[in-house]
Amino acid sequence: MELLKTVSETRQFVASQKEEKRSIGLVPTMGYLHQGHLSLIHTAREQNDTVVVSIFVNPTQFGPQEDLDRYPRDLEKDCRLCTQAGVDAIFMPTANEMYPGRFLTWVQVQELTEVLCGASRPGHFRGVTTVVNKLFNIIQPDRAYFGLKDFQQAVVIKQMVQDLNIPVEIVAVPTVREADGLATSSRNEYLTPQERARATVLYRSLQIGRQLIEAGERNVHSVREAMVKEIERQPNTRIDYIAICDPSTLVPVDQIKNQVLLALAVWIGNTRLIDNVLVEV
Ligand code: AMP
């Protein structure tokens, strides 16, 4: 497995793969890899000749009060997991390699980024779409893999690729969960054992919403109320948002029909966790 740290050595690696007509699958991550990332990597491994994983804690997608400085890192373990998963190369640039000096160009998707996580994390998606564009330009993948745990991110990236005619196929991969339902996340690392136990409330609340809809409930307020109630039973938790929305526009719906996305962000102590489920009506 190749460890690529600079843009120029990565361009050389990519050129060698293109010369051999090998298709490239890219899995963008911020590292501290877990089963969720590995699911993306395995999917990429099945669909491409060459798999590149990027590990970059992208400063431009963090707000000033967010967890950039304490974001968990374990490069040694990440390398071991990637080797075991048959990854061909890891692109792990420094922040300076990605943002040397004057940086004046941003890619911004409108509307889709103004709701849900975009409303509580201003600038977050602008950082994501910009860095993903840079990664696409550096690695020139045929396909790129994104997890549905970050449903809004996947929708935003698909829109960007479509709007800007970027020749990359976006593959969305289902959410991987722990045995008790909690979506695997690098940020679960922040939780104390007590908070970890409480964190199961995210998925439980989504399940309550799903079950109500499946049982015939069509009133968004009733569904939302039941989800809020479940979360508010937990001490030291705070709801950032709970939304029942159209999965393609991400706009909140007034009527539950066809297919709806139940999405939420909840603070468990000082840790903000997100999750979502798609419900077929
Ligand atoms: P991150 O390192 O958290 O930025 O995540 C990198 C990629 O892995 C993103 O596309 C995430 O959506 C995806 N991912 C993270 N957690 C999960 C999970 N539990 N299941 C599926 N994909 C995930």
PDB file of C-alpha atoms and ligand atoms in Angstrom:
ATOM      1  CA  MET A   1       0.000   0.000   0.000  1.00  0.00           C
ATOM      2  CA  GLU A   2       1.267   3.452  -0.950  1.00  0.00           C
ATOM      3  CA  LEU A   3       1.292   6.309   1.554  1.00  0.00           C
ATOM      4  CA  LEU A   4       0.853   9.504  -0.420  1.00  0.00           C
ATOM      5  CA  LYS A   5       1.427  12.768   1.397  1.00  0.00           C
ATOM      6  CA  THR A   6       1.821  15.355  -1.315  1.00  0.00           C
ATOM      7  CA  VAL A   7      -0.339  16.362  -4.240  1.00  0.00           C
ATOM      8  CA  SER A   8       2.534  15.878  -6.665  1.00  0.00           C
ATOM      9  CA  GLU A   9       3.345  12.290  -5.623  1.00  0.00           C
ATOM     10  CA  THR A  10      -0.382  11.520  -5.696  1.00  0.00           C
ATOM     11  CA  ARG A  11      -0.649  12.882  -9.242  1.00  0.00           C
ATOM     12  CA  GLN A  12       2.185  10.535 -10.250  1.00  0.00           C
ATOM     13  CA  PHE A  13       0.462   7.566  -8.641  1.00  0.00           C
ATOM     14  CA  VAL A  14      -2.821   8.463 -10.345  1.00  0.00           C
ATOM     15  CA  ALA A  15      -1.076   8.878 -13.710  1.00  0.00           C
ATOM     16  CA  SER A  16       0.450   5.403 -13.375  1.00  0.00           C
ATOM     17  CA  GLN A  17      -2.975   3.890 -12.637  1.00  0.00           C
ATOM     18  CA  LYS A  18      -4.584   5.724 -15.572  1.00  0.00           C
ATOM     19  CA  GLU A  19      -1.794   4.551 -17.856  1.00  0.00           C
ATOM     20  CA  GLU A  20      -2.621   0.954 -16.938  1.00  0.00           C
ATOM     21  CA  LYS A  21      -6.315   1.744 -17.577  1.00  0.00           C
ATOM     22  CA  ARG A  22      -7.166   0.913 -13.985  1.00  0.00           C
ATOM     23  CA  SER A  23     -10.426   2.343 -12.640  1.00  0.00           C
ATOM     24  CA  ILE A  24     -10.067   4.306  -9.409  1.00  0.00           C
ATOM     25  CA  GLY A  25     -12.474   4.293  -6.453  1.00  0.00           C
ATOM     26  CA  LEU A  26     -12.032   7.046  -3.873  1.00  0.00           C
ATOM     27  CA  VAL A  27     -13.208   6.855  -0.252  1.00  0.00           C
ATOM     28  CA  PRO A  28     -12.875  10.304   1.375  1.00  0.00           C
ATOM     29  CA  THR A  29     -12.579  10.172   5.182  1.00  0.00           C
ATOM     30  CA  MET A  30     -11.319  12.118   8.160  1.00  0.00           C
ATOM     31  CA  GLY A  31      -9.613   8.995   9.516  1.00  0.00           C
ATOM     32  CA  TYR A  32     -10.063   7.224  12.846  1.00  0.00           C
ATOM     33  CA  LEU A  33     -11.527   4.489  10.709  1.00  0.00           C
ATOM     34  CA  HIS A  34     -14.339   2.216  11.882  1.00  0.00           C
ATOM     35  CA  GLN A  35     -16.769  -0.320  10.417  1.00  0.00           C
ATOM     36  CA  GLY A  36     -18.710   2.436   8.624  1.00  0.00           C
ATOM     37  CA  HIS A  37     -15.632   3.506   6.698  1.00  0.00           C
ATOM     38  CA  LEU A  38     -14.714  -0.130   6.072  1.00  0.00           C
ATOM     39  CA  SER A  39     -18.093  -0.742   4.490  1.00  0.00           C
ATOM     40  CA  LEU A  40     -17.364   2.068   2.007  1.00  0.00           C
ATOM     41  CA  ILE A  41     -13.892   0.657   1.394  1.00  0.00           C
ATOM     42  CA  HIS A  42     -15.218  -2.879   0.800  1.00  0.00           C
ATOM     43  CA  THR A  43     -17.785  -1.562  -1.669  1.00  0.00           C
ATOM     44  CA  ALA A  44     -15.086   0.418  -3.458  1.00  0.00           C
ATOM     45  CA  ARG A  45     -12.831  -2.671  -3.472  1.00  0.00           C
ATOM     46  CA  GLU A  46     -15.522  -4.687  -5.260  1.00  0.00           C
ATOM     47  CA  GLN A  47     -16.184  -2.041  -7.911  1.00  0.00           C
ATOM     48  CA  ASN A  48     -12.739  -0.699  -8.869  1.00  0.00           C
ATOM     49  CA  ASP A  49      -9.257  -1.825  -9.881  1.00  0.00           C
ATOM     50  CA  THR A  50      -7.587   0.660  -7.552  1.00  0.00           C
ATOM     51  CA  VAL A  51      -8.907   1.927  -4.218  1.00  0.00           C
ATOM     52  CA  VAL A  52      -7.645   5.182  -2.721  1.00  0.00           C
ATOM     53  CA  VAL A  53      -8.680   6.252   0.792  1.00  0.00           C
ATOM     54  CA  SER A  54      -8.111   9.879   1.704  1.00  0.00           C
ATOM     55  CA  ILE A  55      -7.550  10.740   5.348  1.00  0.00           C
ATOM     56  CA  PHE A  56      -7.788  14.450   5.942  1.00  0.00           C
ATOM     57  CA  VAL A  57      -9.346  16.293   8.865  1.00  0.00           C
ATOM     58  CA  ASN A  58     -10.426  19.214   6.733  1.00  0.00           C
ATOM     59  CA  PRO A  59     -10.184  22.452   8.720  1.00  0.00           C
ATOM     60  CA  THR A  60     -12.484  24.400   6.400  1.00  0.00           C
ATOM     61  CA  GLN A  61     -15.522  22.286   7.285  1.00  0.00           C
ATOM     62  CA  PHE A  62     -15.221  22.955  11.026  1.00  0.00           C
ATOM     63  CA  GLY A  63     -16.718  26.037  12.669  1.00  0.00           C
ATOM     64  CA  PRO A  64     -14.545  28.128  15.033  1.00  0.00           C
ATOM     65  CA  GLN A  65     -16.190  26.597  18.121  1.00  0.00           C
ATOM     66  CA  GLU A  66     -16.160  23.028  16.794  1.00  0.00           C
ATOM     67  CA  ASP A  67     -13.983  19.996  17.522  1.00  0.00           C
ATOM     68  CA  LEU A  68     -11.207  20.376  14.899  1.00  0.00           C
ATOM     69  CA  ASP A  69      -8.421  20.358  17.495  1.00  0.00           C
ATOM     70  CA  ARG A  70      -9.691  17.390  19.454  1.00  0.00           C
ATOM     71  CA  TYR A  71     -10.922  15.314  16.502  1.00  0.00           C
ATOM     72  CA  PRO A  72      -9.614  11.776  17.190  1.00  0.00           C
ATOM     73  CA  ARG A  73      -6.655  10.503  15.160  1.00  0.00           C
ATOM     74  CA  ASP A  74      -4.898   7.122  14.937  1.00  0.00           C
ATOM     75  CA  LEU A  75      -2.952   6.906  11.699  1.00  0.00           C
ATOM     76  CA  GLU A  76      -1.198   3.683  12.604  1.00  0.00           C
ATOM     77  CA  LYS A  77      -4.474   1.830  13.122  1.00  0.00           C
ATOM     78  CA  ASP A  78      -5.957   3.468   9.999  1.00  0.00           C
ATOM     79  CA  CYS A  79      -3.026   2.177   7.922  1.00  0.00           C
ATOM     80  CA  ARG A  80      -3.396  -1.314   9.356  1.00  0.00           C
ATOM     81  CA  LEU A  81      -7.148  -1.400   8.623  1.00  0.00           C
ATOM     82  CA  CYS A  82      -6.593  -0.100   5.085  1.00  0.00           C
ATOM     83  CA  THR A  83      -3.895  -2.689   4.396  1.00  0.00           C
ATOM     84  CA  GLN A  84      -6.189  -5.465   5.646  1.00  0.00           C
ATOM     85  CA  ALA A  85      -9.024  -4.159   3.488  1.00  0.00           C
ATOM     86  CA  GLY A  86      -6.887  -4.259   0.342  1.00  0.00           C
ATOM     87  CA  VAL A  87      -6.575  -0.495  -0.141  1.00  0.00           C
ATOM     88  CA  ASP A  88      -3.968   0.441  -2.757  1.00  0.00           C
ATOM     89  CA  ALA A  89      -3.094   3.912  -1.512  1.00  0.00           C
ATOM     90  CA  ILE A  90      -3.846   6.351   1.288  1.00  0.00           C
ATOM     91  CA  PHE A  91      -3.757  10.044   0.472  1.00  0.00           C
ATOM     92  CA  MET A  92      -2.984  11.805   3.749  1.00  0.00           C
ATOM     93  CA  PRO A  93      -1.983  15.396   3.082  1.00  0.00           C
ATOM     94  CA  THR A  94      -1.210  18.008   5.726  1.00  0.00           C
ATOM     95  CA  ALA A  95      -3.500  21.036   6.019  1.00  0.00           C
ATOM     96  CA  ASN A  96      -0.684  23.094   4.519  1.00  0.00           C
ATOM     97  CA  GLU A  97      -0.464  20.779   1.501  1.00  0.00           C
ATOM     98  CA  MET A  98      -4.188  21.276   0.826  1.00  0.00           C
ATOM     99  CA  TYR A  99      -4.379  24.963   1.741  1.00  0.00           C
ATOM    100  CA  PRO A 100      -0.976  26.555   1.139  1.00  0.00           C
ATOM    101  CA  GLY A 101      -1.207  30.304   1.550  1.00  0.00           C
ATOM    102  CA  ARG A 102      -3.834  32.353  -0.243  1.00  0.00           C
ATOM    103  CA  PHE A 103      -7.002  30.338  -0.787  1.00  0.00           C
ATOM    104  CA  LEU A 104      -9.808  32.260  -2.475  1.00  0.00           C
ATOM    105  CA  THR A 105     -11.971  29.736  -4.297  1.00  0.00           C
ATOM    106  CA  TRP A 106     -14.964  27.940  -2.839  1.00  0.00           C
ATOM    107  CA  VAL A 107     -17.580  25.560  -4.163  1.00  0.00           C
ATOM    108  CA  GLN A 108     -20.993  26.079  -2.650  1.00  0.00           C
ATOM    109  CA  VAL A 109     -24.226  24.171  -3.202  1.00  0.00           C
ATOM    110  CA  GLN A 110     -27.251  26.308  -2.377  1.00  0.00           C
ATOM    111  CA  GLU A 111     -30.590  25.416  -0.738  1.00  0.00           C
ATOM    112  CA  LEU A 112     -29.700  21.804   0.133  1.00  0.00           C
ATOM    113  CA  THR A 113     -27.022  23.146   2.493  1.00  0.00           C
ATOM    114  CA  GLU A 114     -29.269  25.656   4.235  1.00  0.00           C
ATOM    115  CA  VAL A 115     -31.346  23.097   6.170  1.00  0.00           C
ATOM    116  CA  LEU A 116     -30.673  20.329   8.724  1.00  0.00           C
ATOM    117  CA  CYS A 117     -26.929  20.243   9.567  1.00  0.00           C
ATOM    118  CA  GLY A 118     -26.343  23.246   7.293  1.00  0.00           C
ATOM    119  CA  ALA A 119     -28.580  25.406   9.480  1.00  0.00           C
ATOM    120  CA  SER A 120     -26.687  24.553  12.677  1.00  0.00           C
ATOM    121  CA  ARG A 121     -23.214  24.405  11.097  1.00  0.00           C
ATOM    122  CA  PRO A 122     -22.862  27.488   8.869  1.00  0.00           C
ATOM    123  CA  GLY A 123     -20.041  27.057   6.358  1.00  0.00           C
ATOM    124  CA  HIS A 124     -19.725  23.327   7.004  1.00  0.00           C
ATOM    125  CA  PHE A 125     -20.952  22.142   3.613  1.00  0.00           C
ATOM    126  CA  ARG A 126     -19.001  24.828   1.775  1.00  0.00           C
ATOM    127  CA  GLY A 127     -15.883  23.307   3.350  1.00  0.00           C
ATOM    128  CA  VAL A 128     -17.009  19.789   2.433  1.00  0.00           C
ATOM    129  CA  THR A 129     -17.862  20.508  -1.199  1.00  0.00           C
ATOM    130  CA  THR A 130     -14.665  22.494  -1.686  1.00  0.00           C
ATOM    131  CA  VAL A 131     -12.391  19.803  -0.264  1.00  0.00           C
ATOM    132  CA  VAL A 132     -14.223  17.012  -2.090  1.00  0.00           C
ATOM    133  CA  ASN A 133     -13.725  18.959  -5.315  1.00  0.00           C
ATOM    134  CA  LYS A 134     -10.037  19.263  -4.579  1.00  0.00           C
ATOM    135  CA  LEU A 135      -9.841  15.528  -3.841  1.00  0.00           C
ATOM    136  CA  PHE A 136     -11.651  14.765  -7.107  1.00  0.00           C
ATOM    137  CA  ASN A 137      -9.212  16.971  -9.026  1.00  0.00           C
ATOM    138  CA  ILE A 138      -6.167  15.423  -7.378  1.00  0.00           C
ATOM    139  CA  ILE A 139      -7.235  11.756  -7.505  1.00  0.00           C
ATOM    140  CA  GLN A 140      -9.532  11.834 -10.552  1.00  0.00           C
ATOM    141  CA  PRO A 141     -11.570   8.846  -9.397  1.00  0.00           C
ATOM    142  CA  ASP A 142     -14.109   7.024 -11.550  1.00  0.00           C
ATOM    143  CA  ARG A 143     -16.272   6.497  -8.473  1.00  0.00           C
ATOM    144  CA  ALA A 144     -16.436   8.037  -5.006  1.00  0.00           C
ATOM    145  CA  TYR A 145     -18.086   6.503  -1.949  1.00  0.00           C
ATOM    146  CA  PHE A 146     -20.149   8.323   0.676  1.00  0.00           C
ATOM    147  CA  GLY A 147     -22.077   6.961   3.660  1.00  0.00           C
ATOM    148  CA  LEU A 148     -25.798   7.500   4.129  1.00  0.00           C
ATOM    149  CA  LYS A 149     -25.125   8.178   7.810  1.00  0.00           C
ATOM    150  CA  ASP A 150     -24.349  11.638   6.442  1.00  0.00           C
ATOM    151  CA  PHE A 151     -27.424  11.620   4.206  1.00  0.00           C
ATOM    152  CA  GLN A 152     -27.392  15.360   3.562  1.00  0.00           C
ATOM    153  CA  GLN A 153     -23.718  15.246   2.587  1.00  0.00           C
ATOM    154  CA  ALA A 154     -24.413  12.518   0.014  1.00  0.00           C
ATOM    155  CA  VAL A 155     -27.303  14.541  -1.460  1.00  0.00           C
ATOM    156  CA  VAL A 156     -25.187  17.713  -1.591  1.00  0.00           C
ATOM    157  CA  ILE A 157     -22.260  15.949  -3.280  1.00  0.00           C
ATOM    158  CA  LYS A 158     -24.562  14.356  -5.859  1.00  0.00           C
ATOM    159  CA  GLN A 159     -26.002  17.778  -6.654  1.00  0.00           C
ATOM    160  CA  MET A 160     -22.534  19.296  -6.987  1.00  0.00           C
ATOM    161  CA  VAL A 161     -21.368  16.558  -9.347  1.00  0.00           C
ATOM    162  CA  GLN A 162     -24.473  16.981 -11.466  1.00  0.00           C
ATOM    163  CA  ASP A 163     -24.395  20.789 -11.543  1.00  0.00           C
ATOM    164  CA  LEU A 164     -20.682  21.048 -12.329  1.00  0.00           C
ATOM    165  CA  ASN A 165     -20.507  18.082 -14.753  1.00  0.00           C
ATOM    166  CA  ILE A 166     -17.878  16.384 -12.634  1.00  0.00           C
ATOM    167  CA  PRO A 167     -17.145  12.987 -14.239  1.00  0.00           C
ATOM    168  CA  VAL A 168     -17.317  10.961 -11.017  1.00  0.00           C
ATOM    169  CA  GLU A 169     -20.002   8.422 -10.141  1.00  0.00           C
ATOM    170  CA  ILE A 170     -21.222   8.958  -6.571  1.00  0.00           C
ATOM    171  CA  VAL A 171     -22.014   5.732  -4.743  1.00  0.00           C
ATOM    172  CA  ALA A 172     -24.038   5.991  -1.501  1.00  0.00           C
ATOM    173  CA  VAL A 173     -23.498   3.208   1.051  1.00  0.00           C
ATOM    174  CA  PRO A 174     -25.970   2.222   3.832  1.00  0.00           C
ATOM    175  CA  THR A 175     -25.340   3.211   7.438  1.00  0.00           C
ATOM    176  CA  VAL A 176     -23.392   0.759   9.570  1.00  0.00           C
ATOM    177  CA  ARG A 177     -24.551   0.456  13.187  1.00  0.00           C
ATOM    178  CA  GLU A 178     -23.293  -1.030  16.418  1.00  0.00           C
ATOM    179  CA  ALA A 179     -25.251  -3.995  17.813  1.00  0.00           C
ATOM    180  CA  ASP A 180     -27.446  -1.631  19.875  1.00  0.00           C
ATOM    181  CA  GLY A 181     -28.317   0.526  16.864  1.00  0.00           C
ATOM    182  CA  LEU A 182     -25.953   3.465  17.378  1.00  0.00           C
ATOM    183  CA  ALA A 183     -24.472   4.494  14.026  1.00  0.00           C
ATOM    184  CA  THR A 184     -20.712   3.961  14.090  1.00  0.00           C
ATOM    185  CA  SER A 185     -18.894   7.283  14.117  1.00  0.00           C
ATOM    186  CA  SER A 186     -15.423   8.571  14.962  1.00  0.00           C
ATOM    187  CA  ARG A 187     -17.164  11.009  17.302  1.00  0.00           C
ATOM    188  CA  ASN A 188     -18.574   8.122  19.418  1.00  0.00           C
ATOM    189  CA  GLU A 189     -15.051   8.090  20.824  1.00  0.00           C
ATOM    190  CA  TYR A 190     -15.860  11.284  22.762  1.00  0.00           C
ATOM    191  CA  LEU A 191     -18.655   9.625  24.749  1.00  0.00           C
ATOM    192  CA  THR A 192     -18.203   8.561  28.370  1.00  0.00           C
ATOM    193  CA  PRO A 193     -19.584   5.062  29.090  1.00  0.00           C
ATOM    194  CA  GLN A 194     -22.725   6.667  30.512  1.00  0.00           C
ATOM    195  CA  GLU A 195     -23.153   8.894  27.451  1.00  0.00           C
ATOM    196  CA  ARG A 196     -22.478   5.947  25.165  1.00  0.00           C
ATOM    197  CA  ALA A 197     -25.438   4.153  26.780  1.00  0.00           C
ATOM    198  CA  ARG A 198     -27.616   7.265  26.351  1.00  0.00           C
ATOM    199  CA  ALA A 199     -26.602   7.695  22.730  1.00  0.00           C
ATOM    200  CA  THR A 200     -28.768   4.728  21.728  1.00  0.00           C
ATOM    201  CA  VAL A 201     -31.682   7.168  22.005  1.00  0.00           C
ATOM    202  CA  LEU A 202     -30.944   8.585  18.513  1.00  0.00           C
ATOM    203  CA  TYR A 203     -31.731   5.375  16.681  1.00  0.00           C
ATOM    204  CA  ARG A 204     -34.489   4.451  19.126  1.00  0.00           C
ATOM    205  CA  SER A 205     -36.223   7.748  18.451  1.00  0.00           C
ATOM    206  CA  LEU A 206     -35.892   7.215  14.672  1.00  0.00           C
ATOM    207  CA  GLN A 207     -37.389   3.749  15.081  1.00  0.00           C
ATOM    208  CA  ILE A 208     -40.321   5.190  17.048  1.00  0.00           C
ATOM    209  CA  GLY A 209     -40.943   7.647  14.209  1.00  0.00           C
ATOM    210  CA  ARG A 210     -40.676   4.914  11.611  1.00  0.00           C
ATOM    211  CA  GLN A 211     -43.033   2.580  13.500  1.00  0.00           C
ATOM    212  CA  LEU A 212     -45.655   5.306  13.890  1.00  0.00           C
ATOM    213  CA  ILE A 213     -45.577   6.035  10.147  1.00  0.00           C
ATOM    214  CA  GLU A 214     -45.683   2.342   9.315  1.00  0.00           C
ATOM    215  CA  ALA A 215     -48.686   1.977  11.623  1.00  0.00           C
ATOM    216  CA  GLY A 216     -50.506   4.633   9.598  1.00  0.00           C
ATOM    217  CA  GLU A 217     -49.715   7.913  11.365  1.00  0.00           C
ATOM    218  CA  ARG A 218     -49.612  10.711   8.759  1.00  0.00           C
ATOM    219  CA  ASN A 219     -49.425  13.769  11.005  1.00  0.00           C
ATOM    220  CA  VAL A 220     -45.843  15.114  11.013  1.00  0.00           C
ATOM    221  CA  HIS A 221     -46.339  16.898  14.329  1.00  0.00           C
ATOM    222  CA  SER A 222     -47.462  13.719  16.092  1.00  0.00           C
ATOM    223  CA  VAL A 223     -44.502  11.760  14.711  1.00  0.00           C
ATOM    224  CA  ARG A 224     -42.072  14.511  15.642  1.00  0.00           C
ATOM    225  CA  GLU A 225     -43.561  14.889  19.121  1.00  0.00           C
ATOM    226  CA  ALA A 226     -43.147  11.187  19.851  1.00  0.00           C
ATOM    227  CA  MET A 227     -39.500  11.359  18.756  1.00  0.00           C
ATOM    228  CA  VAL A 228     -38.838  14.481  20.844  1.00  0.00           C
ATOM    229  CA  LYS A 229     -40.431  12.858  23.886  1.00  0.00           C
ATOM    230  CA  GLU A 230     -38.216   9.801  23.650  1.00  0.00           C
ATOM    231  CA  ILE A 231     -35.067  11.948  23.479  1.00  0.00           C
ATOM    232  CA  GLU A 232     -36.148  14.276  26.276  1.00  0.00           C
ATOM    233  CA  ARG A 233     -36.412  11.298  28.627  1.00  0.00           C
ATOM    234  CA  GLN A 234     -32.599  11.161  28.630  1.00  0.00           C
ATOM    235  CA  PRO A 235     -30.711  13.455  30.995  1.00  0.00           C
ATOM    236  CA  ASN A 236     -27.984  15.706  29.552  1.00  0.00           C
ATOM    237  CA  THR A 237     -29.206  15.486  25.990  1.00  0.00           C
ATOM    238  CA  ARG A 238     -30.263  18.393  23.801  1.00  0.00           C
ATOM    239  CA  ILE A 239     -31.986  18.224  20.457  1.00  0.00           C
ATOM    240  CA  ASP A 240     -30.296  20.253  17.724  1.00  0.00           C
ATOM    241  CA  TYR A 241     -32.938  19.311  15.152  1.00  0.00           C
ATOM    242  CA  ILE A 242     -35.434  16.601  14.328  1.00  0.00           C
ATOM    243  CA  ALA A 243     -36.724  16.807  10.767  1.00  0.00           C
ATOM    244  CA  ILE A 244     -39.198  14.910   8.667  1.00  0.00           C
ATOM    245  CA  CYS A 245     -38.328  15.852   5.136  1.00  0.00           C
ATOM    246  CA  ASP A 246     -38.350  15.045   1.471  1.00  0.00           C
ATOM    247  CA  PRO A 247     -35.236  12.909   0.830  1.00  0.00           C
ATOM    248  CA  SER A 248     -34.441  14.625  -2.460  1.00  0.00           C
ATOM    249  CA  THR A 249     -34.986  18.304  -1.572  1.00  0.00           C
ATOM    250  CA  LEU A 250     -34.438  17.926   2.211  1.00  0.00           C
ATOM    251  CA  VAL A 251     -37.338  20.360   2.703  1.00  0.00           C
ATOM    252  CA  PRO A 252     -39.614  19.527   5.687  1.00  0.00           C
ATOM    253  CA  VAL A 253     -42.873  17.922   4.540  1.00  0.00           C
ATOM    254  CA  ASP A 254     -46.361  18.777   5.833  1.00  0.00           C
ATOM    255  CA  GLN A 255     -47.762  15.516   4.609  1.00  0.00           C
ATOM    256  CA  ILE A 256     -46.253  12.097   5.067  1.00  0.00           C
ATOM    257  CA  LYS A 257     -46.402  10.278   1.735  1.00  0.00           C
ATOM    258  CA  ASN A 258     -44.251   8.249  -0.690  1.00  0.00           C
ATOM    259  CA  GLN A 259     -40.881   8.334   1.025  1.00  0.00           C
ATOM    260  CA  VAL A 260     -39.704  10.516   3.906  1.00  0.00           C
ATOM    261  CA  LEU A 261     -36.376  11.032   5.598  1.00  0.00           C
ATOM    262  CA  LEU A 262     -36.354  11.161   9.393  1.00  0.00           C
ATOM    263  CA  ALA A 263     -33.162  12.966  10.343  1.00  0.00           C
ATOM    264  CA  LEU A 264     -31.842  14.243  13.646  1.00  0.00           C
ATOM    265  CA  ALA A 265     -28.894  15.788  15.396  1.00  0.00           C
ATOM    266  CA  VAL A 266     -28.674  15.457  19.164  1.00  0.00           C
ATOM    267  CA  TRP A 267     -26.124  16.636  21.699  1.00  0.00           C
ATOM    268  CA  ILE A 268     -25.186  13.911  24.151  1.00  0.00           C
ATOM    269  CA  GLY A 269     -23.284  15.946  26.735  1.00  0.00           C
ATOM    270  CA  ASN A 270     -20.713  17.857  24.654  1.00  0.00           C
ATOM    271  CA  THR A 271     -20.894  15.544  21.663  1.00  0.00           C
ATOM    272  CA  ARG A 272     -23.156  16.232  18.710  1.00  0.00           C
ATOM    273  CA  LEU A 273     -24.307  13.052  16.967  1.00  0.00           C
ATOM    274  CA  ILE A 274     -26.430  12.660  13.837  1.00  0.00           C
ATOM    275  CA  ASP A 275     -28.489   9.836  12.373  1.00  0.00           C
ATOM    276  CA  ASN A 276     -31.338   9.283   9.936  1.00  0.00           C
ATOM    277  CA  VAL A 277     -33.625   6.656   8.427  1.00  0.00           C
ATOM    278  CA  LEU A 278     -35.543   6.575   5.176  1.00  0.00           C
ATOM    279  CA  VAL A 279     -39.142   5.464   5.549  1.00  0.00           C
ATOM    280  CA  GLU A 280     -41.200   4.094   2.670  1.00  0.00           C
ATOM    281  CA  VAL A 281     -44.825   5.050   3.126  1.00  0.00           C
TER     282      VAL A 281
HETATM  283  P1  AMP B   1     -15.938  10.824   8.212  1.00  0.00           P
HETATM  284  O1  AMP B   1     -14.573  10.243   8.405  1.00  0.00           O
HETATM  285  O2  AMP B   1     -16.771  10.813   9.457  1.00  0.00           O
HETATM  286  O3  AMP B   1     -15.920  12.154   7.501  1.00  0.00           O
HETATM  287  O4  AMP B   1     -16.713   9.850   7.226  1.00  0.00           O
HETATM  288  C1  AMP B   1     -16.163   9.495   5.981  1.00  0.00           C
HETATM  289  C2  AMP B   1     -17.215   8.779   5.183  1.00  0.00           C
HETATM  290  O5  AMP B   1     -17.641   7.610   5.887  1.00  0.00           O
HETATM  291  C3  AMP B   1     -18.467   9.630   4.928  1.00  0.00           C
HETATM  292  O6  AMP B   1     -18.913   9.398   3.610  1.00  0.00           O
HETATM  293  C4  AMP B   1     -19.428   9.090   5.945  1.00  0.00           C
HETATM  294  O7  AMP B   1     -20.778   9.232   5.550  1.00  0.00           O
HETATM  295  C5  AMP B   1     -19.038   7.618   5.985  1.00  0.00           C
HETATM  296  N1  AMP B   1     -19.487   7.038   7.250  1.00  0.00           N
HETATM  297  C6  AMP B   1     -19.198   7.452   8.498  1.00  0.00           C
HETATM  298  N2  AMP B   1     -19.836   6.703   9.406  1.00  0.00           N
HETATM  299  C7  AMP B   1     -20.572   5.799   8.722  1.00  0.00           C
HETATM  300  C8  AMP B   1     -21.474   4.749   9.081  1.00  0.00           C
HETATM  301  N3  AMP B   1     -21.748   4.471  10.342  1.00  0.00           N
HETATM  302  N4  AMP B   1     -22.037   4.029   8.086  1.00  0.00           N
HETATM  303  C9  AMP B   1     -21.776   4.301   6.797  1.00  0.00           C
HETATM  304  N5  AMP B   1     -20.942   5.266   6.389  1.00  0.00           N
HETATM  305  C10 AMP B   1     -20.355   6.008   7.328  1.00  0.00           C
END
